mmCIF file of C-alpha atoms in Angstrom:
data_model
loop_
_atom_site.group_PDB
_atom_site.id
_atom_site.type_symbol
_atom_site.label_atom_id
_atom_site.label_comp_id
_atom_site.label_asym_id
_atom_site.label_seq_id
_atom_site.Cartn_x
_atom_site.Cartn_y
_atom_site.Cartn_z
ATOM 1 C CA MET A 70 -0.004 0.008 0.003
ATOM 2 C CA ARG A 71 2.728 2.454 0.993
ATOM 3 C CA ALA A 72 4.800 1.624 -2.102
ATOM 4 C CA ALA A 73 1.777 2.146 -4.338
ATOM 5 C CA LEU A 74 1.068 5.496 -2.673
ATOM 6 C CA LEU A 75 4.653 6.627 -3.092
ATOM 7 C CA ALA A 76 4.708 5.602 -6.751
ATOM 8 C CA ALA A 77 1.424 7.439 -7.341
ATOM 9 C CA VAL A 78 2.663 10.566 -5.574
ATOM 10 C CA GLY A 79 5.923 10.385 -7.479
ATOM 11 C CA ALA A 80 4.084 10.179 -10.770
ATOM 12 C CA LEU A 81 1.588 12.872 -9.856
ATOM 13 C CA VAL A 82 3.794 15.370 -8.066
ATOM 14 C CA LEU A 83 7.222 14.832 -9.574
ATOM 15 C CA GLY A 84 6.365 13.801 -13.118
ATOM 16 C CA GLY A 85 7.537 10.204 -13.094
ATOM 17 C CA CYS A 86 6.022 7.045 -14.508
ATOM 18 C CA GLY A 87 6.076 3.354 -13.648
ATOM 19 C CA GLY A 88 7.611 2.107 -10.412
ATOM 20 C CA GLU A 89 10.324 4.726 -10.251
ATOM 21 C CA SER A 90 9.978 8.490 -10.266
ATOM 22 C CA VAL A 91 13.270 10.231 -10.913
ATOM 23 C CA ILE A 92 13.148 13.674 -9.397
ATOM 24 C CA ALA A 93 16.589 14.675 -10.611
ATOM 25 C CA ASP A 94 19.270 12.858 -12.504
ATOM 26 C CA GLY A 95 22.480 14.611 -13.462
ATOM 27 C CA SER A 96 24.428 17.644 -12.368
ATOM 28 C CA TYR A 97 22.435 20.457 -10.829
ATOM 29 C CA ALA A 98 23.478 23.877 -9.592
ATOM 30 C CA ALA A 99 22.024 25.022 -6.303
ATOM 31 C CA GLU A 100 20.481 28.423 -5.682
ATOM 32 C CA PRO A 101 20.292 28.589 -1.887
ATOM 33 C CA SER A 102 18.241 31.163 -0.030
ATOM 34 C CA ASP A 103 20.134 30.340 3.113
ATOM 35 C CA VAL A 104 23.929 30.581 3.586
ATOM 36 C CA SER A 105 24.091 27.122 5.180
ATOM 37 C CA ALA A 106 22.673 25.603 2.005
ATOM 38 C CA GLN A 107 25.535 26.828 -0.195
ATOM 39 C CA VAL A 108 27.271 23.478 0.314
ATOM 40 C CA LEU A 109 24.604 21.920 -1.907
ATOM 41 C CA THR A 110 26.448 22.656 -5.124
ATOM 42 C CA ALA A 111 27.733 19.124 -5.782
ATOM 43 C CA PRO A 112 26.119 16.916 -8.440
ATOM 44 C CA LEU A 113 23.019 15.356 -6.957
ATOM 45 C CA ARG A 114 20.907 12.358 -7.958
ATOM 46 C CA LEU A 115 17.671 11.718 -6.134
ATOM 47 C CA ALA A 116 15.539 8.765 -7.247
ATOM 48 C CA TRP A 117 12.354 7.198 -5.933
ATOM 49 C CA ARG A 118 11.917 3.405 -6.113
ATOM 50 C CA GLY A 119 8.761 2.101 -4.460
ATOM 51 C CA ASP A 120 9.057 3.114 -0.792
ATOM 52 C CA GLU A 121 12.793 3.801 -1.030
ATOM 53 C CA VAL A 122 14.603 7.022 -1.835
ATOM 54 C CA GLU A 123 18.115 6.798 -3.164
ATOM 55 C CA VAL A 124 20.371 9.833 -2.940
ATOM 56 C CA GLU A 125 23.823 10.155 -4.427
ATOM 57 C CA THR A 126 25.853 13.315 -4.038
ATOM 58 C CA GLY A 127 29.606 13.799 -4.097
ATOM 59 C CA CYS A 128 31.090 11.017 -1.980
ATOM 60 C CA THR A 129 27.917 9.979 -0.128
ATOM 61 C CA ARG A 130 25.229 7.483 -1.063
ATOM 62 C CA ILE A 131 22.067 7.197 1.018
ATOM 63 C CA VAL A 132 19.302 4.615 0.587
ATOM 64 C CA ALA A 133 16.365 5.378 2.876
ATOM 65 C CA GLN A 134 12.817 4.336 3.583
ATOM 66 C CA ALA A 135 10.385 7.121 2.721
ATOM 67 C CA GLU A 136 6.988 8.028 4.056
ATOM 68 C CA VAL A 137 4.772 10.685 2.500
ATOM 69 C CA ASP A 138 3.241 12.975 5.097
ATOM 70 C CA GLU A 139 1.170 15.117 2.720
ATOM 71 C CA VAL A 140 -0.126 14.749 -0.801
ATOM 72 C CA GLY A 141 -0.920 17.761 -2.964
ATOM 73 C CA ASP A 142 1.204 20.073 -5.042
ATOM 74 C CA ALA A 143 4.263 18.826 -3.157
ATOM 75 C CA ALA A 144 5.317 15.749 -1.220
ATOM 76 C CA THR A 145 6.806 15.991 2.244
ATOM 77 C CA LEU A 146 9.246 13.153 2.736
ATOM 78 C CA ARG A 147 10.240 11.570 6.028
ATOM 79 C CA LEU A 148 13.404 9.557 5.624
ATOM 80 C CA ALA A 149 14.635 6.860 7.970
ATOM 81 C CA ALA A 150 18.151 5.906 6.951
ATOM 82 C CA VAL A 151 18.542 2.322 5.790
ATOM 83 C CA GLU A 152 22.052 2.579 4.448
ATOM 84 C CA SER A 153 24.515 5.453 4.272
ATOM 85 C CA THR A 154 27.957 5.051 2.819
ATOM 86 C CA SER A 155 30.552 7.784 2.537
ATOM 87 C CA THR A 156 34.064 7.953 1.129
ATOM 88 C CA CYS A 157 34.455 11.541 2.321
ATOM 89 C CA ASN A 158 37.744 12.268 4.024
ATOM 90 C CA PRO A 159 37.272 13.337 6.766
ATOM 91 C CA PRO A 160 33.562 12.440 6.746
ATOM 92 C CA ASP A 161 32.409 14.955 9.384
ATOM 93 C CA SER A 162 33.728 17.980 7.491
ATOM 94 C CA ASP A 163 32.426 17.143 4.044
ATOM 95 C CA PRO A 164 29.397 19.015 2.597
ATOM 96 C CA ASP A 165 27.798 15.663 1.770
ATOM 97 C CA VAL A 166 27.317 15.021 5.471
ATOM 98 C CA TRP A 167 25.274 18.204 5.607
ATOM 99 C CA VAL A 168 23.197 16.941 2.692
ATOM 100 C CA GLU A 169 22.359 13.785 4.613
ATOM 101 C CA ALA A 170 21.457 15.784 7.731
ATOM 102 C CA PHE A 171 19.233 18.090 5.690
ATOM 103 C CA LEU A 172 17.431 15.150 4.049
ATOM 104 C CA ARG A 173 16.740 13.655 7.464
ATOM 105 C CA THR A 174 14.807 16.795 8.434
ATOM 106 C CA GLY A 175 12.018 15.640 6.118
ATOM 107 C CA PRO A 176 12.183 18.383 3.503
ATOM 108 C CA THR A 177 9.445 19.030 1.013
ATOM 109 C CA VAL A 178 10.363 18.071 -2.548
ATOM 110 C CA GLU A 179 8.686 20.121 -5.227
ATOM 111 C CA ARG A 180 9.264 20.090 -8.980
ATOM 112 C CA SER A 181 10.017 23.508 -10.397
ATOM 113 C CA GLU A 182 9.866 24.983 -13.868
ATOM 114 C CA GLY A 183 12.664 24.219 -16.304
ATOM 115 C CA GLY A 184 13.213 20.639 -15.190
ATOM 116 C CA GLY A 185 14.620 21.484 -11.802
ATOM 117 C CA PHE A 186 13.337 20.874 -8.314
ATOM 118 C CA GLN A 187 13.284 22.487 -4.885
ATOM 119 C CA LEU A 188 14.026 21.044 -1.449
ATOM 120 C CA PHE A 189 12.884 23.068 1.533
ATOM 121 C CA ASP A 190 12.071 22.886 5.214
ATOM 122 C CA GLU A 191 11.374 25.570 7.822
ATOM 123 C CA GLU A 192 14.932 26.925 7.780
ATOM 124 C CA VAL A 193 16.409 26.184 4.351
ATOM 125 C CA SER A 194 15.154 26.428 0.809
ATOM 126 C CA VAL A 195 17.310 25.221 -2.043
ATOM 127 C CA SER A 196 16.384 25.355 -5.720
ATOM 128 C CA PHE A 197 18.247 23.187 -8.213
ATOM 129 C CA HIS A 198 18.343 23.661 -11.948
ATOM 130 C CA PRO A 199 20.133 21.658 -14.661
ATOM 131 C CA GLU A 200 23.627 22.918 -15.348
#
């Protein structure tokens, strides 16, 4: 049931089809509205597969379970980490660690014009557009 809901929300909200809704695939430039978000300038891939979200950015790969809190013009994701691997050196000072922490806040994911997308929570709003 949850997987079907996620696939439906992915197709409806984020423009995907089938069992996987790819929100973004490729290199995107970030346009942060908050100084702390300026680390989000690395290439980012965010894909939805059933009830899993897979995130790859820089030297970090995250595979997480996802729950949709709201359905409408945007989907609010709650991620519970399943697997997180990092080759960052040192890992606690790399921007990718901040990306993982931001994703764990349960940001809203919203498709934007021009093929980009936006991630935002109460404190940070980051728009991505294809480079």
